[in-house]
Short mmCIF file of C-alpha atoms in Angstrom, two decimals:
data_model
loop_
_atom_site.label_atom_id
_atom_site.label_comp_id
_atom_site.label_asym_id
_atom_site.label_seq_id
_atom_site.Cartn_x
_atom_site.Cartn_y
_atom_site.Cartn_z
CA MET A 1 21.69 -25.69 -10.13
CA ALA A 2 20.61 -28.39 -12.33
CA LYS A 3 17.79 -29.42 -9.89
CA THR A 4 16.54 -25.79 -9.64
CA SER A 5 16.49 -25.55 -13.44
CA LYS A 6 14.35 -28.72 -13.56
CA VAL A 7 11.91 -27.29 -10.98
CA ILE A 8 11.55 -24.06 -12.88
CA LEU A 9 10.85 -26.11 -16.21
CA GLN A 10 8.33 -28.34 -14.42
CA ILE A 11 6.46 -25.25 -13.00
CA SER A 12 6.61 -23.45 -16.39
CA LYS A 13 5.10 -26.57 -18.20
CA ILE A 14 1.91 -26.45 -15.74
CA LEU A 15 1.17 -23.07 -16.89
CA ASN A 16 0.75 -24.25 -20.36
CA THR A 17 -1.69 -27.06 -19.42
CA GLY A 18 -4.85 -24.90 -19.21
CA LEU A 19 -5.40 -25.77 -15.69
CA SER A 20 -7.37 -23.34 -13.48
CA GLY A 21 -5.60 -20.96 -11.30
CA GLN A 22 -5.96 -22.85 -8.17
CA ASN A 23 -4.95 -26.30 -9.83
CA VAL A 24 -1.81 -24.61 -10.96
CA VAL A 25 -1.07 -23.55 -7.57
CA ARG A 26 -1.69 -27.10 -6.12
CA GLU A 27 0.52 -28.71 -8.84
CA MET A 28 3.31 -26.04 -8.16
CA SER A 29 3.18 -26.67 -4.40
CA GLN A 30 3.57 -30.36 -4.82
CA ILE A 31 6.82 -29.73 -7.02
CA LEU A 32 8.14 -27.37 -4.32
CA GLN A 33 7.39 -29.69 -1.53
CA GLU A 34 9.74 -32.27 -3.45
CA CYS A 35 12.51 -29.75 -3.57
CA ILE A 36 12.26 -28.29 -0.27
CA PRO A 37 11.48 -30.30 2.88
CA CYS A 38 8.53 -29.31 4.82
CA HIS A 39 5.51 -30.46 6.74
CA ARG A 40 3.40 -27.57 5.36
CA LEU A 41 3.63 -25.37 2.38
CA SER A 42 1.68 -22.30 2.40
CA LEU A 43 1.12 -19.57 -0.26
CA GLY A 44 -0.02 -16.43 1.30
CA LEU A 45 -1.46 -13.36 -0.71
CA HIS A 46 -1.98 -10.06 1.08
CA ILE A 47 -5.04 -7.99 0.01
CA LEU A 48 -6.02 -5.00 1.85
CA ASP A 49 -5.92 -5.79 5.48
CA ARG A 50 -6.42 -9.60 5.10
CA TRP A 51 -4.20 -12.62 4.28
CA TYR A 52 -5.47 -15.25 2.05
CA PHE A 53 -3.61 -18.70 2.38
CA TYR A 54 -3.42 -21.65 0.07
CA GLN A 55 -2.05 -24.63 2.01
CA ASN A 56 -0.87 -27.71 0.71
CA ASP A 57 -3.56 -29.76 -1.11
CA GLU A 58 -6.20 -27.92 0.65
CA LEU A 59 -6.33 -24.70 -1.34
CA ARG A 60 -8.95 -22.34 -0.38
CA MET A 61 -9.55 -19.46 -2.64
CA LEU A 62 -10.24 -16.26 -1.09
CA ARG A 63 -11.07 -17.32 2.53
CA PRO A 64 -9.26 -15.28 5.41
CA PHE A 65 -6.69 -17.42 7.19
CA LEU A 66 -5.39 -14.46 9.25
CA THR A 67 -6.86 -10.95 9.51
CA VAL A 68 -4.14 -8.23 10.05
CA SER A 69 -5.42 -4.88 11.21
CA PRO A 70 -3.51 -1.68 11.29
CA GLN A 71 -3.18 -2.07 15.05
CA HIS A 72 -1.70 -5.67 14.97
CA MET A 73 0.78 -5.31 11.96
CA THR A 74 3.18 -7.73 13.69
CA GLN A 75 1.00 -10.73 14.24
CA SER A 76 2.73 -13.00 12.19
CA ALA A 77 6.19 -13.81 10.64
CA SER A 78 4.49 -13.60 7.25
CA HIS A 79 3.40 -10.27 7.54
CA ASP A 80 7.03 -8.96 8.54
CA ALA A 81 8.57 -10.77 5.59
CA PHE A 82 5.83 -9.14 3.43
CA ALA A 83 6.21 -5.45 4.96
CA LEU A 84 10.14 -5.49 4.93
CA SER A 85 10.31 -7.39 1.52
CA GLN A 86 12.79 -9.70 3.31
CA PRO A 87 13.04 -13.57 3.78
CA ILE A 88 12.75 -14.84 7.31
CA LYS A 89 14.30 -18.11 8.33
CA ARG A 90 13.69 -19.39 12.00
CA ASP A 91 15.49 -22.43 13.57
CA ASN A 92 13.13 -22.77 16.56
CA ILE A 93 9.77 -20.95 16.73
CA SER A 94 9.40 -22.30 20.22
CA GLU A 95 12.27 -20.23 21.52
CA ASP A 96 11.48 -17.42 19.07
CA GLN A 97 7.76 -16.55 19.75
CA ARG A 98 7.98 -13.01 18.52
CA TYR A 99 4.44 -12.97 17.05
CA ILE A 100 1.01 -13.71 18.42
CA HIS A 101 0.52 -16.17 15.68
CA ASP A 102 3.46 -18.36 16.76
CA LYS A 103 1.37 -19.79 19.42
CA LYS A 104 -0.98 -21.36 16.86
CA LEU A 105 1.99 -22.71 14.91
CA ILE A 106 3.58 -24.31 18.16
CA ALA A 107 0.29 -25.73 19.02
CA GLU A 108 -0.04 -27.37 15.68
CA GLY A 109 3.51 -28.71 16.41
CA MET A 110 5.51 -26.35 13.97
CA ARG A 111 9.13 -25.67 15.10
CA SER A 112 10.98 -24.21 12.19
CA ASP A 113 9.92 -22.06 9.05
CA LEU A 114 11.23 -20.34 6.02
CA ILE A 115 9.44 -17.32 4.56
CA VAL A 116 10.28 -15.53 1.28
CA PRO A 117 8.41 -12.66 0.02
CA ILE A 118 6.83 -12.84 -3.38
CA ILE A 119 7.45 -9.76 -5.63
CA LEU A 120 5.77 -8.96 -8.87
CA ASP A 121 7.20 -6.85 -11.54
CA ASN A 122 10.22 -5.89 -9.41
CA HIS A 123 8.28 -3.93 -7.18
CA TYR A 124 4.89 -5.13 -6.04
CA VAL A 125 4.95 -7.31 -2.93
CA ALA A 126 2.01 -9.70 -3.49
CA GLY A 127 2.51 -12.09 -0.50
CA THR A 128 4.71 -14.77 0.84
CA LEU A 129 5.91 -18.28 0.16
CA ASN A 130 5.99 -20.16 3.60
CA PHE A 131 7.71 -23.53 4.30
CA THR A 132 7.00 -25.01 7.84
CA ASP A 133 8.19 -28.11 9.55
CA THR A 134 7.89 -30.11 12.63
CA LYS A 135 11.66 -30.27 13.00
CA PRO A 136 13.77 -27.54 14.54
CA HIS A 137 16.72 -26.29 12.65
CA GLN A 138 15.31 -27.87 9.51
CA TYR A 139 16.18 -24.95 7.05
CA THR A 140 19.70 -24.14 5.97
CA GLN A 141 21.16 -21.19 4.07
CA GLU A 142 21.26 -23.50 0.92
CA HIS A 143 17.52 -24.04 1.35
CA LEU A 144 17.01 -20.35 1.46
CA ASN A 145 19.12 -19.87 -1.68
CA THR A 146 17.07 -22.41 -3.40
CA VAL A 147 13.86 -20.70 -2.70
CA LEU A 148 15.23 -17.37 -3.80
CA SER A 149 16.29 -18.98 -7.13
CA LEU A 150 12.68 -20.25 -7.57
CA ILE A 151 10.83 -17.27 -6.19
CA ASP A 152 10.57 -15.53 -9.74
CA ILE A 153 8.80 -18.49 -11.35
CA VAL A 154 6.29 -18.61 -8.22
CA ALA A 155 5.55 -14.86 -8.94
CA VAL A 156 4.75 -15.80 -12.44
CA VAL A 157 2.27 -18.40 -11.18
CA ILE A 158 0.74 -15.66 -8.94
CA LYS A 159 0.36 -13.26 -11.86
CA HIS A 160 -1.42 -16.18 -13.74
CA LEU A 161 -3.77 -16.69 -10.80
CA TYR A 162 -4.46 -12.86 -10.74
CA SER A 163 -5.12 -12.95 -14.56
CA GLN A 164 -7.75 -15.67 -14.05
CA TYR A 165 -9.56 -14.15 -11.13
CA GLU A 166 -9.66 -10.79 -13.28
CA MET A 167 -11.15 -12.59 -16.23
CA GLN A 168 -13.77 -14.51 -13.95
CA ALA A 169 -14.91 -10.94 -12.51
CA LEU A 170 -14.84 -9.60 -15.86
CA HIS A 171 -17.04 -12.31 -17.27
CA GLU A 172 -19.51 -11.73 -14.47
CA ILE A 173 -19.72 -7.89 -15.33
CA ILE A 174 -20.39 -8.74 -18.79
CA SER A 175 -23.09 -11.05 -18.06
CA VAL A 176 -25.01 -8.27 -16.23
CA VAL A 177 -25.22 -6.63 -19.82
CA GLN A 178 -27.23 -9.85 -20.88
CA THR A 179 -29.83 -9.75 -18.08
CA SER A 180 -32.21 -7.17 -16.53
CA HIS A 181 -30.72 -6.41 -13.26
CA LYS A 182 -31.67 -3.29 -11.44
CA LEU A 183 -29.25 -0.29 -11.59
CA GLU A 184 -28.43 -0.79 -8.03
CA ASP A 185 -27.52 -4.40 -8.24
CA THR A 186 -25.37 -3.58 -11.13
CA LEU A 187 -23.56 -0.86 -9.58
CA ASP A 188 -23.05 -3.04 -6.31
CA LEU A 189 -21.67 -5.87 -8.53
CA ILE A 190 -19.20 -3.53 -10.33
CA LEU A 191 -18.00 -1.95 -6.97
CA GLU A 192 -17.43 -5.21 -5.26
CA HIS A 193 -15.47 -6.87 -8.09
CA ILE A 194 -13.31 -3.81 -8.69
CA ARG A 195 -12.69 -3.55 -4.93
CA GLY A 196 -11.81 -7.35 -4.98
CA GLN A 197 -8.86 -6.41 -7.17
CA GLY A 198 -7.20 -5.00 -3.87
CA TYR A 199 -8.31 -1.54 -3.25
CA ASP A 200 -9.53 -0.04 0.12
CA ARG A 201 -12.39 2.03 -1.33
CA VAL A 202 -14.22 2.26 -4.57
CA ARG A 203 -16.93 4.92 -5.65
CA ILE A 204 -19.03 5.25 -8.79
CA TYR A 205 -20.31 8.65 -10.09
CA LEU A 206 -23.04 8.70 -12.62
CA TYR A 207 -23.39 11.52 -15.26
CA ASP A 208 -26.12 14.08 -15.00
CA GLU A 209 -26.65 15.32 -18.60
CA SER A 210 -28.92 18.28 -17.40
CA ASP A 211 -26.10 19.88 -15.37
CA HIS A 212 -23.16 18.38 -17.07
CA ALA A 213 -22.10 17.04 -13.77
CA LEU A 214 -20.99 13.80 -12.03
CA VAL A 215 -23.17 12.82 -9.06
CA GLY A 216 -21.77 10.53 -6.25
CA THR A 217 -24.05 7.56 -6.56
CA ARG A 218 -22.69 4.40 -4.68
CA GLN A 219 -19.47 3.45 -2.76
CA VAL A 220 -17.77 0.55 -0.93
CA GLY A 221 -14.79 0.04 1.40
CA SER A 222 -13.70 1.19 4.66
CA ASP A 223 -14.02 4.85 5.97
CA PRO A 224 -16.82 5.90 3.50
CA ILE A 225 -17.06 9.47 2.57
CA ALA A 226 -20.12 10.83 4.28
CA SER A 227 -20.90 13.61 1.99
CA PHE A 228 -20.35 11.33 -1.23
CA ARG A 229 -23.83 10.26 -2.07
CA GLY A 230 -25.59 12.96 -4.03
CA GLU A 231 -22.61 15.16 -4.10
CA LYS A 232 -22.15 16.88 -7.55
CA VAL A 233 -18.96 17.62 -9.31
CA SER A 234 -19.17 19.83 -12.21
CA ILE A 235 -17.06 18.49 -15.09
CA SER A 236 -16.54 22.09 -16.43
CA THR A 237 -14.68 22.90 -13.25
CA ASP A 238 -13.09 19.56 -12.36
CA SER A 239 -9.77 19.16 -14.24
CA HIS A 240 -9.45 15.50 -13.23
CA SER A 241 -12.71 14.56 -14.67
CA GLN A 242 -11.88 16.52 -17.97
CA LYS A 243 -8.65 14.81 -18.34
CA ILE A 244 -9.94 11.14 -18.05
CA PHE A 245 -12.96 11.93 -20.50
CA SER A 246 -10.70 13.60 -23.17
CA THR A 247 -8.01 10.98 -22.92
CA GLN A 248 -10.47 8.13 -22.23
CA LYS A 249 -7.76 6.67 -20.02
CA ALA A 250 -7.47 5.83 -16.30
CA GLN A 251 -5.55 8.43 -14.37
CA ILE A 252 -3.62 8.37 -11.02
CA TYR A 253 -3.81 11.73 -9.01
CA GLN A 254 -1.76 12.71 -6.04
CA ARG A 255 -2.58 15.21 -3.30
CA ARG A 256 0.45 17.57 -3.84
CA ASN A 257 -0.03 20.58 -6.12
CA THR A 258 -3.62 19.61 -7.27
CA HIS A 259 -7.05 20.84 -6.65
CA SER A 260 -10.48 19.20 -7.17
CA ALA A 261 -13.78 18.81 -5.23
CA PHE A 262 -13.00 15.12 -4.70
CA ARG A 263 -9.58 16.12 -3.07
CA ASP A 264 -11.34 18.38 -0.43
CA GLN A 265 -13.69 15.53 0.41
CA LEU A 266 -11.10 13.16 0.93
CA GLN A 267 -8.77 15.38 2.98
CA ASP A 268 -11.82 16.05 5.31
CA VAL A 269 -12.12 12.28 6.02
CA LEU A 270 -8.42 11.50 6.49
CA GLY A 271 -7.02 14.65 7.94
CA THR A 272 -4.04 14.31 5.78
CA SER A 273 -2.48 16.09 2.86
CA ASP A 274 -0.48 12.99 1.47
CA TYR A 275 -2.47 10.57 -0.45
CA GLU A 276 -3.24 9.49 -4.22
CA TRP A 277 -6.37 8.10 -5.73
CA ALA A 278 -7.38 6.94 -9.42
CA GLU A 279 -10.04 7.65 -11.63
CA LEU A 280 -11.48 5.60 -14.55
CA PRO A 281 -14.02 7.13 -17.15
CA LEU A 282 -17.20 5.27 -17.84
CA ILE A 283 -17.85 5.98 -21.55
CA ASN A 284 -20.64 4.24 -23.87
CA ASN A 285 -21.50 6.32 -26.72
CA GLY A 286 -20.99 9.41 -24.42
CA ILE A 287 -20.34 9.89 -20.64
CA VAL A 288 -21.84 7.34 -18.26
CA GLY A 289 -19.84 8.52 -15.31
CA LYS A 290 -16.66 7.51 -13.65
CA ILE A 291 -15.04 5.19 -11.05
CA SER A 292 -12.88 6.57 -8.28
CA LEU A 293 -10.66 4.55 -6.12
CA ASP A 294 -7.99 4.65 -3.57
CA ASN A 295 -6.04 3.00 -0.79
CA ALA A 296 -5.92 6.14 1.53
CA PRO A 297 -6.82 4.34 4.77
CA HIS A 298 -4.21 1.85 4.66
CA LYS A 299 -1.88 4.03 2.29
CA PHE A 300 -0.97 1.13 -0.03
CA PRO A 301 0.44 2.69 -3.21
CA LEU A 302 -1.39 2.40 -6.42
CA ASP A 303 0.20 0.49 -9.18
CA PRO A 304 -0.16 2.16 -12.72
CA LEU A 305 -0.13 -1.11 -14.62
CA ARG A 306 -2.91 -2.59 -12.44
CA ILE A 307 -4.83 0.49 -12.62
CA ASP A 308 -4.52 0.57 -16.61
CA ARG A 309 -5.94 -2.98 -16.67
CA LEU A 310 -8.90 -1.97 -14.79
CA MET A 311 -9.97 0.04 -17.90
CA ILE A 312 -11.10 -3.41 -19.37
CA TYR A 313 -13.57 -3.55 -16.35
CA ALA A 314 -14.57 0.11 -16.77
CA SER A 315 -15.59 -0.28 -20.46
CA GLN A 316 -17.71 -3.33 -19.62
CA ALA A 317 -19.07 -1.45 -16.51
CA ALA A 318 -20.07 1.60 -18.51
CA LEU A 319 -22.15 -0.90 -20.84
CA ALA A 320 -23.78 -2.58 -17.96
CA ILE A 321 -24.75 0.64 -16.49
CA HIS A 322 -26.13 2.15 -19.69
CA HIS A 323 -28.25 -0.98 -20.13
CA ALA A 324 -29.60 -0.96 -16.49
CA GLN A 325 -30.25 2.74 -17.05
CA LEU A 326 -32.23 2.10 -20.19
CA HIS A 327 -34.22 -0.76 -18.45
CA GLN A 328 -34.95 1.59 -15.50
CA THR A 329 -36.25 4.27 -17.94
CA LEU A 330 -38.36 1.73 -19.80
CA ASN A 331 -39.98 0.49 -16.65
CA GLU A 332 -40.70 4.19 -15.40
CA TYR A 333 -42.28 4.83 -18.91
CA LEU A 334 -44.48 1.69 -18.65
CA SER A 335 -45.61 2.64 -15.18
CA GLN A 336 -46.68 6.11 -16.54
CA GLN A 337 -48.32 4.74 -19.55
CA HIS A 338 -50.23 2.01 -17.77
CA PRO A 339 -51.18 3.21 -14.23
CA GLY A 340 -52.39 0.40 -11.98
CA ARG A 341 -50.37 -2.28 -13.90
CA TYR A 342 -47.21 -3.87 -12.91
CA THR A 343 -43.94 -4.01 -14.91
CA THR A 344 -41.89 -7.18 -15.33
CA LEU A 345 -39.50 -5.69 -12.61
CA ASP A 346 -42.21 -4.97 -10.20
CA VAL A 347 -43.62 -8.60 -10.57
CA ALA A 348 -39.95 -9.77 -10.26
CA ASN A 349 -39.49 -8.24 -6.79
CA ILE A 350 -42.97 -9.27 -5.65
CA LEU A 351 -42.38 -12.92 -6.42
CA ASN A 352 -38.65 -12.92 -5.75
CA LEU A 353 -37.88 -14.15 -9.18
CA SER A 354 -35.66 -13.06 -11.91
CA GLU A 355 -37.28 -11.02 -14.70
CA ASN A 356 -36.52 -13.77 -17.12
CA ALA A 357 -38.49 -16.33 -14.92
CA VAL A 358 -41.40 -13.84 -14.77
CA ARG A 359 -41.59 -13.68 -18.52
CA LEU A 360 -41.39 -17.44 -18.89
CA LEU A 361 -44.12 -17.72 -16.23
CA ALA A 362 -46.33 -15.32 -17.85
CA ARG A 363 -46.06 -17.16 -21.27
CA THR A 364 -46.70 -20.30 -19.54
CA LYS A 365 -49.76 -19.06 -17.53
CA ASN A 366 -51.03 -16.88 -20.44
CA VAL A 367 -51.17 -13.73 -18.31
CA GLY A 368 -50.02 -10.37 -18.80
CA THR A 369 -49.75 -7.95 -21.76
CA ARG A 370 -46.74 -8.09 -23.98
CA MET A 371 -45.25 -5.20 -25.65
CA GLY A 372 -42.19 -6.43 -27.51
CA ARG A 373 -39.82 -7.62 -24.82
CA SER A 374 -41.77 -5.64 -21.98
CA TRP A 375 -44.72 -6.78 -20.23
CA THR A 376 -47.23 -5.31 -17.98
CA PHE A 377 -49.52 -7.11 -15.50
CA THR A 378 -52.73 -6.56 -13.64
CA PRO A 379 -53.11 -7.18 -9.97
CA GLU A 380 -55.16 -10.33 -10.93
CA ASP A 381 -52.40 -11.41 -13.32
CA VAL A 382 -49.73 -11.08 -10.37
CA ARG A 383 -52.14 -13.15 -8.03
CA GLN A 384 -52.42 -15.94 -10.63
CA MET A 385 -48.74 -16.06 -10.94
CA LYS A 386 -48.19 -16.11 -7.32
CA ASN A 387 -50.36 -18.98 -6.69
CA ARG A 388 -48.74 -20.93 -9.69
CA LYS A 389 -44.98 -20.29 -9.15
CA PRO A 390 -42.82 -23.05 -10.56
CA ARG A 391 -41.13 -25.33 -8.17
CA GLY A 392 -37.54 -24.70 -7.24
CA ARG A 393 -38.21 -21.04 -8.19
CA PRO A 394 -35.18 -19.26 -9.62
CA ARG A 395 -33.16 -16.84 -7.75
CA LYS A 396 -33.21 -13.02 -8.91
CA ASP A 397 -29.58 -13.43 -9.87
CA GLU A 398 -30.40 -16.25 -12.24
CA VAL A 399 -29.84 -15.28 -15.87
#
């Protein structure tokens, strides 16, 4: 008991050192290896249909170690421990060989393992903590009890890791506001970051003021809705949209006893009457649109606490989208006012540069016509810039 308390204290101190999430996991793994004998310690996180593993000192962030599809849900002992929320202790993997992945373990010389599920907030199973060794019968009931007494502090570390990842993603979304990305690029970045939080499908609707409606604009994920793009949802007749805009909060909706245009679209795709999805308002001095997400293809439940945290993304996403829309409108205006001339965005696409790099090149070469922060360019200006591009040209995504 004293040894367990000491380990918990050591891991707790790591969280207060200011280390990055991966370094915290690395330090924690070293402490755990001193407590529980093992040839290999792995931390497996299950996100959608993939496993992401952190092994010993070679921690690899978000690189798939084992893909688990719906047709192969029993490929590994890790997945069974995860799916059943129960620890698994095996004395001899060579004799057991229940799982396809066991062949790989045996080939690597592994003979025994101890796998314990990691549960966050008393209900959300995030993954597993795996101890594997080359000796058979390595793990006893005492070892299992020790790991069970430590699993709560491991869960705290995982939440710390998630928080850092969320902050990193949020920072990238915020950076979009400070650059001149195209609207499509902005939407793609927002969608991918939110899906990266662990959701099957994410969609963005943009607001059409003329019709007081939401228009399906972009989506990512498995089993996309074929009729989504361009589909209009009238806010005046959609109770779900009305609720998120009036409360300015995220909402989780269920199929039972509800009615909306989105429900009918989703049912057509899934052929089922049992599902749930979440909607988040995009508001920036007025309605910008909404984000809709679900785990319907794999039927993983939505966590209300995690959905609420996504509102931080939604507020920044609304600002980024509004910024991109204004930029797009300005470029369209300049194109109309100056026919035959190129905007900064046009030249950026032609030269494969960022817009900031185009402005810098224009000032350096004394070409183009400046109107505040905006520029227009003649074909001759573009030709000169193309012949005199700087070495090591910046990428489009550079700030």
